[in-house]
Amino acid sequence: MGAFELICPAGTLASLKAAVDAGADSVYCGFRDETNARNFPGLNFSRAEMRQGVEYAHARGKKVFLAANTYAAAGRFAPWKAAVDDAAAIGLDAVILADIGVLDYAAGRHDGLGLHLSVQASASNPDAIRFYQEAFGIRRVVLPRVLTTADIARLNQEVSIETEVFVFGGMCPMAEGRCALSSYVTGLSPNSQGVCSPAEHVRYEERGTQMVSRLGGYTINVFEKDEPAGYPTLCKGRFVARGKTSYLFEEPTSLNAIGMLPELKAAGVVALKIEGRQRGRAYIQQVVSAHRAAIDAFGAGRAIASDRLGAVTEGGRETTGAYTKAWR
Amino acid sequence: MMDDDPRAEPERDDRILETMAARLALLLAWPLPPALLQPPLDLVMAILKRRHPGAFERLTELPEAEIVVDPVDMPMAFRLRLGGGEMRLSVCRRDDIGEPAALVRGNFAVLLDLMEGRTDGDALFFSRELTVIGDTSPVVALRNAVDGEDIDMLADIAAMLGPFGRLVRPARGAASRARSSLVGLHDLLLGPALRRVEGVERRLTRLEGH
Ligand code: SF4
């Protein structure tokens, strides 16, 4: 491990291997059900695949974390219990959780299993983080993407556990784990069913040279010919307000904080996370190797190459997100 | 491998050769009656089933759906029936696509790279090199299933061919040498045919415009 621990996504066994081979220190992935926040058709791991993935990573000295970070359904706790129990049985290095019921279950049943607090818990202040630490013994918190680097530095002075932040990938502009936009339109929630804008509710249509994206029967965006597109989520939809059509919440864009490693290090961040379990293994290979090279260059005091990832960004655009939000 | 990595050069040559060879084979086979084209397509499905049972199983377990894959630089399209316990690939004319659940459209090379997990589908979609029309659910499932496997069609075919397959590897190794002459051959053989197809498409677009 270098200056930071590099945490990489994997939606399939092939992606997990690609991430390990490209220089991940740890890989995070989920089981093929509603227990994780990327419950997409054909994605994620069976128990047998997870076992193979853990063997592959451990044989190379790398770690695997299970994301079981959706909120459990009241009265139907079995899938979340099974996810935690199987993670422990398979030998995953940690579980990433958000639901206090699931955290309580994992803390009570599996002593040696590392607990990380998911970004979905949206714990963004010392009081909240201390609560999870005291109640469940979490050893790491993944910080929500709403904090500036100065906020992170202040927070790290007040908490005694490790902090992990997102460095690259898709953005959720709303409070994480709380967004109800997709639920409102499709009846399915990213926070409980594990999928924002589920594929079965998304349709694309051609209107002359334009491409229309529809979610749950509503038109949420119209792209002109060759105009860069984004994910079909409501937060990145274009709406008419006061007679003007525009992106009201967020434009299609990807976080890219690869150039901010010095600031993140100074703020006390331990681990950097790449978003994108739903992406193909070509993305994993490219993004992970660029970050490995950047972290190694930073560790060795060399310049960081930060201009290699434009082709894989949403809408062809990059942002440093809240880390440098001037209006705050 | 990053684009600016010099080691990428031979691999790129191999890839261009493979893509052109596949394109050439399909274009030469295209005038054949559909009954003659079906056996090789069935063979491709048999290869997938045998070499990638996991992906095959995941796709046959889906709800039944028909996806048309439309390489814009080819005269034909491919119809893939998924789900309901089986999977079938057939070839169809672009004017006979009908109303599939979903249509995936892009350049032949882009689609082939996507099938083999060499490129990221979301990035292609963002940059509009890949178009998806209709229901995205079977398309996402298909993409995830093929991306989760190390599919390498040429290696897969080589493995199925047994001893003859050994010829494929050296052919690959010689790719960079063969590339420049093949580019010439490709253009010579296909240039007039492609120009004809493009001419017909231009005329059709003009007619649609009226
Ligand atoms: S609608 Fe946007 S902010 Fe809300 S969960 Fe989906 S991606 Fe995140």
XYZ file of N, CA and C in Angstrom, chain B:
630
model
N -4.730 -1.325 -20.733
C -3.508 -0.601 -21.133
C -3.878 0.796 -21.641
N -3.142 1.772 -21.211
C -3.489 3.129 -21.615
C -3.106 3.343 -23.080
N -3.784 4.288 -23.699
C -3.544 4.558 -25.113
C -2.120 5.015 -25.400
N -1.532 5.741 -24.413
C -0.202 6.263 -24.683
C 0.906 5.279 -24.299
N 0.549 4.075 -23.962
C 1.528 3.065 -23.612
C 2.061 2.439 -24.894
N 3.399 2.487 -25.132
C 3.914 1.962 -26.384
C 3.667 0.460 -26.541
N 3.511 -0.242 -25.397
C 3.240 -1.682 -25.494
C 1.879 -1.957 -26.107
N 1.025 -0.925 -26.162
C -0.316 -1.115 -26.710
C -0.287 -1.324 -28.221
N 0.805 -0.957 -28.862
C 0.851 -0.951 -30.326
C 0.587 -2.339 -30.944
N 1.364 -3.403 -30.572
C 1.091 -4.698 -31.165
C -0.319 -5.176 -30.860
N -0.782 -4.904 -29.651
C -2.123 -5.347 -29.287
C -3.169 -4.647 -30.153
N -2.925 -3.363 -30.430
C -3.846 -2.610 -31.286
C -3.839 -3.171 -32.697
N -2.649 -3.534 -33.174
C -2.551 -4.123 -34.509
C -3.351 -5.417 -34.584
N -3.167 -6.271 -33.569
C -3.918 -7.526 -33.511
C -5.410 -7.247 -33.588
N -5.809 -6.238 -32.825
C -7.225 -5.946 -32.703
C -7.805 -5.445 -34.017
N -7.056 -4.574 -34.678
C -7.535 -4.042 -35.958
C -7.669 -5.188 -36.956
N -6.690 -6.076 -36.934
C -6.713 -7.227 -37.834
C -7.928 -8.106 -37.553
N -8.125 -8.418 -36.290
C -9.251 -9.290 -35.928
C -10.577 -8.662 -36.326
N -10.709 -7.379 -36.038
C -11.968 -6.698 -36.333
C -12.221 -6.694 -37.840
N -11.150 -6.426 -38.585
C -11.317 -6.390 -40.040
C -11.636 -7.773 -40.579
N -10.982 -8.799 -40.022
C -11.217 -10.167 -40.493
C -12.669 -10.562 -40.228
N -13.164 -10.223 -39.034
C -14.550 -10.570 -38.694
C -15.523 -9.835 -39.614
N -15.189 -8.574 -39.871
C -16.056 -7.746 -40.708
C -16.069 -8.283 -42.149
N -14.870 -8.636 -42.597
C -14.711 -9.176 -43.950
C -15.516 -10.471 -44.105
N -15.359 -11.363 -43.123
C -16.055 -12.648 -43.192
C -17.561 -12.422 -43.269
N -18.070 -11.498 -42.451
C -19.509 -11.250 -42.436
C -19.979 -10.625 -43.741
N -19.176 -9.702 -44.252
C -19.587 -9.041 -45.494
C -19.571 -10.016 -46.665
N -18.576 -10.909 -46.672
C -18.521 -11.878 -47.766
C -19.658 -12.890 -47.654
N -20.048 -13.167 -46.397
C -21.106 -14.169 -46.195
C -22.503 -13.582 -46.398
N -22.602 -12.271 -46.317
C -23.903 -11.620 -46.288
C -24.814 -11.960 -47.467
N -24.315 -12.050 -48.714
C -25.260 -12.363 -49.797
C -25.821 -13.791 -49.729
N -25.254 -14.636 -48.857
C -25.741 -16.016 -48.779
C -27.175 -16.037 -48.238
N -27.945 -17.079 -48.637
C -29.304 -17.164 -48.083
C -29.252 -17.376 -46.565
N -30.238 -16.856 -45.828
C -30.227 -16.951 -44.366
C -30.036 -18.382 -43.857
N -30.581 -19.354 -44.596
C -30.466 -20.747 -44.139
C -29.000 -21.170 -44.055
N -28.157 -20.619 -44.945
C -26.732 -20.976 -44.931
C -25.970 -20.193 -43.862
N -26.480 -18.997 -43.536
C -25.804 -18.176 -42.526
C -26.087 -18.673 -41.111
N -27.211 -19.349 -40.938
C -27.609 -19.722 -39.576
C -26.627 -20.702 -38.908
N -26.148 -21.751 -39.622
C -25.257 -22.700 -38.917
C -24.033 -22.046 -38.266
N -23.300 -21.118 -38.941
C -22.178 -20.502 -38.218
C -22.613 -19.682 -37.008
N -23.782 -19.052 -37.109
C -24.265 -18.277 -35.951
C -24.635 -19.217 -34.797
N -25.221 -20.350 -35.146
C -25.526 -21.354 -34.106
C -24.232 -21.842 -33.469
N -23.185 -21.933 -34.299
C -21.886 -22.379 -33.774
C -21.340 -21.356 -32.773
N -21.500 -20.070 -33.100
C -21.044 -19.018 -32.171
C -21.760 -19.171 -30.825
N -23.056 -19.416 -30.875
C -23.813 -19.600 -29.629
C -23.347 -20.852 -28.883
N -23.067 -21.918 -29.649
C -22.586 -23.161 -29.012
C -21.240 -22.925 -28.332
N -20.392 -22.112 -28.996
C -19.079 -21.798 -28.414
C -19.268 -21.033 -27.107
N -20.143 -20.034 -27.148
C -20.393 -19.236 -25.939
C -20.891 -20.125 -24.804
N -21.804 -21.011 -25.145
C -22.408 -21.871 -24.129
C -21.353 -22.778 -23.501
N -20.483 -23.322 -24.351
C -19.497 -24.263 -23.853
C -18.359 -23.558 -23.105
N -17.906 -22.442 -23.631
C -16.743 -21.781 -23.027
C -17.139 -20.814 -21.907
N -18.376 -20.324 -21.933
C -18.791 -19.347 -20.920
C -20.155 -19.729 -20.340
N -20.215 -20.897 -19.694
C -21.530 -21.373 -19.228
C -22.198 -20.405 -18.251
N -21.387 -19.697 -17.437
C -21.955 -18.772 -16.447
C -22.735 -17.665 -17.126
N -22.093 -17.016 -18.115
C -22.743 -15.909 -18.825
C -23.969 -16.424 -19.573
N -23.820 -17.590 -20.186
C -24.909 -18.160 -20.971
C -26.126 -18.424 -20.074
N -25.837 -19.000 -18.905
C -26.916 -19.318 -17.977
C -27.634 -18.044 -17.524
N -26.838 -17.015 -17.187
C -27.433 -15.768 -16.715
C -28.357 -15.164 -17.778
N -27.952 -15.295 -19.042
C -28.743 -14.691 -20.111
C -29.996 -15.501 -20.416
N -29.883 -16.820 -20.318
C -31.070 -17.620 -20.614
C -32.082 -17.551 -19.470
N -31.615 -17.158 -18.278
C -32.534 -17.063 -17.129
C -33.364 -15.780 -17.130
N -33.020 -14.837 -17.988
C -33.725 -13.546 -18.002
C -35.140 -13.710 -18.559
N -36.014 -12.729 -18.294
C -37.308 -12.754 -18.980
C -37.068 -12.685 -20.494
N -37.932 -13.317 -21.256
C -37.718 -13.361 -22.712
C -37.673 -11.945 -23.309
N -36.722 -11.723 -24.172
C -36.615 -10.406 -24.822
C -35.828 -10.546 -26.122
N -36.095 -9.649 -27.036
C -35.358 -9.653 -28.298
C -34.563 -8.357 -28.410
N -33.269 -8.493 -28.639
C -32.424 -7.305 -28.816
C -31.878 -7.331 -30.232
N -31.982 -6.229 -30.931
C -31.344 -6.145 -32.251
C -30.053 -5.340 -32.095
N -28.960 -5.927 -32.536
C -27.667 -5.249 -32.503
C -27.384 -4.782 -33.926
N -27.229 -3.476 -34.075
C -27.188 -2.895 -35.409
C -25.845 -2.196 -35.660
N -24.903 -2.912 -36.295
C -23.638 -2.231 -36.621
C -23.855 -1.308 -37.814
N -23.710 -0.013 -37.592
C -24.120 0.955 -38.624
C -23.258 0.896 -39.880
N -22.039 0.340 -39.754
C -21.171 0.283 -40.921
C -21.230 -1.071 -41.615
N -22.276 -1.819 -41.370
C -22.459 -3.116 -42.029
C -23.846 -3.131 -42.675
N -24.025 -3.971 -43.683
C -25.342 -3.969 -44.328
C -26.393 -4.758 -43.548
N -25.960 -5.540 -42.551
C -26.922 -6.388 -41.837
C -26.984 -6.031 -40.353
N -28.008 -6.570 -39.680
C -28.106 -6.423 -38.222
C -28.234 -7.817 -37.614
N -28.076 -7.903 -36.307
C -28.152 -9.202 -35.622
C -29.299 -9.191 -34.633
N -30.024 -10.290 -34.647
C -31.170 -10.392 -33.745
C -30.815 -11.413 -32.670
N -30.878 -11.000 -31.412
C -30.522 -11.891 -30.318
C -31.763 -12.106 -29.462
N -32.164 -13.375 -29.368
C -33.302 -13.695 -28.488
C -32.750 -14.242 -27.190
N -33.100 -13.586 -26.087
C -32.594 -13.976 -24.776
C -33.743 -14.511 -23.927
N -33.364 -15.223 -22.894
C -34.344 -15.582 -21.875
C -35.180 -16.779 -22.231
N -36.044 -17.169 -21.261
C -36.928 -18.310 -21.492
C -36.144 -19.600 -21.675
N -34.962 -19.687 -21.105
C -34.201 -20.939 -21.125
C -33.320 -21.132 -22.346
N -33.370 -20.218 -23.301
C -32.453 -20.389 -24.439
C -31.995 -19.043 -24.996
N -31.094 -19.145 -25.980
C -30.561 -17.926 -26.575
C -30.308 -18.217 -28.053
N -30.728 -17.325 -28.919
C -30.542 -17.577 -30.348
C -30.114 -16.289 -31.053
N -29.127 -16.450 -31.908
C -28.612 -15.319 -32.671
C -28.947 -15.543 -34.135
N -29.501 -14.535 -34.783
C -29.734 -14.659 -36.225
C -29.406 -13.324 -36.874
N -29.335 -13.360 -38.191
C -28.964 -12.148 -38.902
C -30.202 -11.620 -39.627
N -30.336 -10.316 -39.739
C -31.508 -9.792 -40.441
C -31.136 -8.550 -41.242
N -31.998 -8.211 -42.189
C -31.764 -7.001 -42.976
C -32.155 -5.790 -42.138
N -31.489 -4.662 -42.403
C -31.762 -3.470 -41.600
C -33.213 -2.999 -41.774
N -33.800 -3.288 -42.953
C -35.188 -2.847 -43.142
C -36.181 -3.880 -42.604
N -35.665 -4.915 -41.937
C -36.537 -5.959 -41.414
C -36.313 -6.143 -39.913
N -35.995 -5.046 -39.253
C -35.670 -5.135 -37.826
C -36.923 -5.367 -36.986
N -38.066 -4.872 -37.432
C -39.322 -5.041 -36.702
C -39.338 -4.183 -35.451
N -39.961 -4.698 -34.385
C -40.040 -3.929 -33.139
C -39.459 -4.721 -31.984
N -38.130 -4.778 -31.910
C -37.524 -5.530 -30.810
C -37.711 -4.784 -29.484
N -37.490 -5.495 -28.363
C -37.577 -4.828 -27.053
C -36.546 -3.707 -26.988
N -35.386 -3.959 -27.576
C -34.328 -2.937 -27.537
C -33.461 -3.031 -28.781
N -32.888 -1.899 -29.133
C -31.982 -1.818 -30.275
C -30.674 -1.192 -29.795
N -29.556 -1.833 -30.135
C -28.244 -1.298 -29.762
C -27.521 -0.974 -31.054
N -27.051 0.264 -31.178
C -26.490 0.679 -32.455
C -25.113 1.323 -32.258
N -24.174 0.958 -33.132
C -22.834 1.548 -33.056
C -21.989 0.990 -34.180
N -20.750 1.428 -34.285
C -19.860 0.870 -35.291
C -19.540 -0.583 -34.965
N -19.267 -1.363 -36.008
C -18.978 -2.784 -35.811
C -17.826 -2.974 -34.827
N -16.747 -2.195 -34.997
C -15.569 -2.358 -34.129
C -15.926 -2.054 -32.677
N -16.757 -1.039 -32.470
C -17.177 -0.660 -31.116
C -17.986 -1.792 -30.484
N -18.893 -2.362 -31.269
C -19.751 -3.426 -30.744
C -18.942 -4.682 -30.418
N -17.971 -4.986 -31.275
C -17.130 -6.167 -31.037
C -16.283 -5.960 -29.773
N -15.726 -4.767 -29.630
C -14.941 -4.454 -28.422
C -15.803 -4.558 -27.169
N -17.028 -4.104 -27.298
C -17.948 -4.139 -26.161
C -18.236 -5.588 -25.763
N -18.443 -6.433 -26.775
C -18.753 -7.831 -26.489
C -17.606 -8.511 -25.765
N -16.385 -8.103 -26.073
C -15.234 -8.741 -25.459
C -14.741 -7.982 -24.227
N -15.511 -7.006 -23.760
C -15.148 -6.271 -22.542
C -13.925 -5.396 -22.713
N -13.598 -5.008 -23.946
C -12.405 -4.185 -24.181
C -12.700 -2.698 -24.046
N -13.967 -2.365 -23.949
C -14.325 -0.956 -23.842
C -15.509 -0.834 -22.894
N -15.707 0.344 -22.343
C -16.739 0.529 -21.332
C -18.026 1.040 -21.969
N -19.093 0.259 -21.824
C -20.368 0.593 -22.464
C -20.923 1.937 -22.023
N -20.797 2.262 -20.730
C -21.337 3.532 -20.238
C -20.619 4.709 -20.895
N -19.281 4.584 -21.006
C -18.504 5.673 -21.618
C -18.930 5.860 -23.077
N -19.164 4.751 -23.789
C -19.602 4.842 -25.191
C -20.974 5.483 -25.282
N -21.808 5.163 -24.298
C -23.141 5.746 -24.260
C -23.057 7.252 -23.972
N -22.216 7.635 -23.025
C -22.074 9.061 -22.693
C -21.588 9.856 -23.907
N -20.658 9.253 -24.665
C -20.089 9.991 -25.799
C -20.936 9.815 -27.070
N -22.029 9.071 -26.955
C -22.998 8.852 -28.041
C -22.442 7.978 -29.162
N -21.356 7.272 -28.902
C -20.866 6.317 -29.909
C -21.735 5.068 -29.919
N -22.442 4.863 -28.829
C -23.341 3.721 -28.705
C -24.739 4.273 -28.447
N -25.712 3.777 -29.220
C -27.091 4.221 -29.019
C -27.916 3.043 -28.535
N -28.750 3.281 -27.547
C -29.680 2.248 -27.087
C -31.079 2.819 -27.255
N -31.943 2.051 -27.907
C -33.329 2.491 -28.085
C -34.230 1.439 -27.464
N -35.273 1.879 -26.749
C -36.236 0.940 -26.173
C -35.924 0.627 -24.728
N -36.242 -0.614 -24.340
C -36.142 -1.052 -22.954
C -34.670 -1.331 -22.603
N -34.161 -0.647 -21.588
C -32.731 -0.810 -21.292
C -32.439 -2.063 -20.466
N -33.470 -2.651 -19.872
C -33.223 -3.747 -18.933
C -32.487 -4.950 -19.568
N -32.974 -5.514 -20.708
C -32.223 -6.646 -21.286
C -30.840 -6.231 -21.783
N -30.702 -4.974 -22.184
C -29.397 -4.506 -22.695
C -28.379 -4.450 -21.546
N -28.818 -3.913 -20.400
C -27.930 -3.841 -19.240
C -27.535 -5.254 -18.800
N -28.521 -6.160 -18.784
C -28.233 -7.544 -18.366
C -27.248 -8.203 -19.333
N -27.456 -7.986 -20.628
C -26.565 -8.566 -21.639
C -25.152 -8.010 -21.464
N -25.058 -6.689 -21.316
C -23.753 -6.051 -21.167
C -23.035 -6.611 -19.935
N -23.752 -6.691 -18.815
C -23.108 -7.168 -17.593
C -22.678 -8.629 -17.706
N -23.513 -9.430 -18.361
C -23.169 -10.858 -18.484
C -21.928 -11.040 -19.356
N -21.836 -10.357 -20.476
C -20.661 -10.558 -21.346
C -19.427 -9.878 -20.752
N -19.639 -8.748 -20.083
C -18.490 -8.049 -19.500
C -17.883 -8.841 -18.339
N -18.720 -9.645 -17.695
C -18.244 -10.426 -16.549
C -17.434 -11.639 -16.953
N -17.323 -11.907 -18.227
C -16.580 -13.067 -18.716
C -15.389 -12.573 -19.508
N -14.341 -13.376 -19.553
C -13.217 -13.030 -20.423
C -13.511 -13.594 -21.805
N -14.353 -12.919 -22.556
C -14.702 -13.431 -23.881
C -13.663 -12.948 -24.890
N -13.106 -13.889 -25.606
C -12.133 -13.587 -26.642
C -12.535 -14.506 -27.794
N -13.324 -13.962 -28.708
C -13.961 -14.813 -29.720
C -12.953 -15.639 -30.498
N -11.831 -15.021 -30.856
C -10.868 -15.739 -31.678
C -10.262 -16.908 -30.898
N -9.927 -16.646 -29.630
C -9.383 -17.717 -28.801
C -10.436 -18.788 -28.572
N -11.683 -18.366 -28.402
C -12.766 -19.319 -28.180
C -12.946 -20.220 -29.400
N -12.915 -19.597 -30.577
C -13.081 -20.386 -31.801
C -11.887 -21.323 -31.962
N -10.686 -20.806 -31.651
C -9.480 -21.631 -31.758
C -9.595 -22.861 -30.863
N -10.112 -22.643 -29.639
C -10.222 -23.760 -28.703
C -11.214 -24.800 -29.216
N -12.285 -24.340 -29.849
C -13.298 -25.265 -30.374
C -12.773 -26.048 -31.568
N -11.833 -25.460 -32.306
C -11.354 -26.109 -33.529
C -10.321 -27.197 -33.240
N -9.905 -27.303 -31.999
C -8.926 -28.333 -31.652
C -7.594 -28.062 -32.306
N -6.970 -29.105 -32.944
C -5.628 -28.927 -33.506
C -5.552 -27.782 -34.521
N -6.648 -27.560 -35.282
C -6.628 -26.476 -36.276
C -6.527 -25.125 -35.606
N -7.044 -25.084 -34.384
C -7.049 -23.827 -33.643
C -5.652 -23.306 -33.387
N -4.667 -24.216 -33.362
C -3.299 -23.771 -33.082
C -2.805 -22.802 -34.146
N -3.415 -22.872 -35.308
C -3.019 -21.963 -36.387
C -3.387 -20.519 -36.057
N -4.392 -20.359 -35.177
C -4.891 -19.017 -34.909
C -3.848 -18.163 -34.206
N -3.145 -18.753 -33.209
C -2.186 -17.981 -32.413
C -1.073 -17.347 -33.263
N -0.372 -18.178 -34.082
C 0.646 -17.548 -34.930
C 0.047 -16.493 -35.849
N -1.173 -16.745 -36.290
C -1.811 -15.757 -37.168
C -1.937 -14.439 -36.427
N -2.264 -14.527 -35.133
C -2.380 -13.330 -34.311
C -1.044 -12.633 -34.153
N -0.012 -13.442 -33.919
C 1.319 -12.887 -33.702
C 1.806 -12.119 -34.915
N 1.405 -12.575 -36.078
C 1.861 -11.938 -37.314
C 1.012 -10.718 -37.667
N 0.119 -10.371 -36.756
C -0.872 -9.343 -37.083
C -0.262 -8.019 -37.495
N 0.760 -7.582 -36.737
C 1.257 -6.236 -37.023
C 1.879 -6.182 -38.415
N 2.561 -7.298 -38.811
C 3.154 -7.316 -40.159
C 2.058 -7.325 -41.214
N 0.999 -8.093 -40.916
C -0.053 -8.271 -41.919
C -0.977 -7.059 -42.023
N -0.909 -6.218 -40.998
C -1.915 -5.163 -40.907
C -1.944 -4.225 -42.116
N -0.772 -3.747 -42.479
C -0.789 -2.738 -43.532
C -1.272 -3.332 -44.855
N -0.845 -4.582 -45.135
C -1.306 -5.159 -46.399
C -2.801 -5.471 -46.332
N -3.262 -5.835 -45.125
C -4.686 -6.143 -45.013
C -5.563 -4.908 -45.170
N -5.057 -3.791 -44.651
C -5.827 -2.555 -44.803
C -6.065 -2.307 -46.288
N -4.991 -2.516 -47.067
C -5.107 -2.315 -48.506
C -6.098 -3.293 -49.125
N -5.970 -4.567 -48.725
C -6.839 -5.615 -49.268
C -8.301 -5.337 -48.905
N -8.486 -4.967 -47.650
C -9.817 -4.667 -47.141
C -10.469 -3.566 -47.972
N -9.720 -2.489 -48.180
C -10.267 -1.368 -48.932
C -10.558 -1.754 -50.378
N -9.621 -2.558 -50.941
C -9.765 -2.982 -52.333
C -11.022 -3.841 -52.519
N -11.183 -4.820 -51.600
C -12.310 -5.745 -51.725
C -13.632 -5.095 -51.359
N -13.575 -4.305 -50.285
C -14.840 -3.852 -49.724
C -15.201 -2.426 -50.076
N -14.205 -1.684 -50.498
C -14.465 -0.278 -50.799
C -15.692 -0.093 -51.690
N -15.711 -0.737 -52.888
C -16.851 -0.520 -53.790
C -18.172 -0.975 -53.153
N -18.138 -2.150 -52.457
C -19.375 -2.656 -51.851
C -19.890 -1.699 -50.793
N -18.958 -1.196 -49.948
C -19.378 -0.293 -48.872
C -19.904 1.016 -49.433
N -19.245 1.471 -50.493
C -19.715 2.723 -51.092
C -21.140 2.541 -51.628
N -21.394 1.307 -52.175
C -22.750 1.036 -52.685
C -23.760 1.098 -51.527
N -23.405 0.428 -50.415
C -24.313 0.405 -49.259
C -24.553 1.827 -48.760
N -23.460 2.595 -48.679
C -23.607 3.971 -48.189
C -24.485 4.793 -49.134
N -24.328 4.544 -50.436
C -25.125 5.261 -51.431
C -26.605 4.962 -51.256
N -26.917 3.664 -51.055
C -28.324 3.273 -50.872
C -28.870 3.938 -49.609
N -28.032 3.918 -48.528
C -28.506 4.510 -47.277
C -28.761 6.005 -47.419
N -27.870 6.658 -48.168
C -28.055 8.099 -48.373
C -29.367 8.364 -49.118
N -29.614 7.502 -50.141
C -30.846 7.704 -50.920
C -32.073 7.492 -50.025
N -31.985 6.418 -49.167
C -33.119 6.125 -48.279
C -33.370 7.288 -47.319
N -32.260 7.840 -46.785
C -32.409 8.969 -45.853
C -33.085 10.131 -46.556
N -32.669 10.357 -47.821
C -33.269 11.476 -48.567
C -34.767 11.230 -48.745
N -35.115 9.952 -49.097
C -36.521 9.628 -49.325
C -37.330 9.829 -48.053
N -36.716 9.375 -46.888
C -37.424 9.522 -45.616
C -37.683 10.984 -45.279
N -36.748 11.811 -45.741
C -36.849 13.245 -45.451
C -38.051 13.897 -46.139
N -38.566 13.242 -47.194
C -39.682 13.868 -47.930
C -41.041 13.546 -47.335
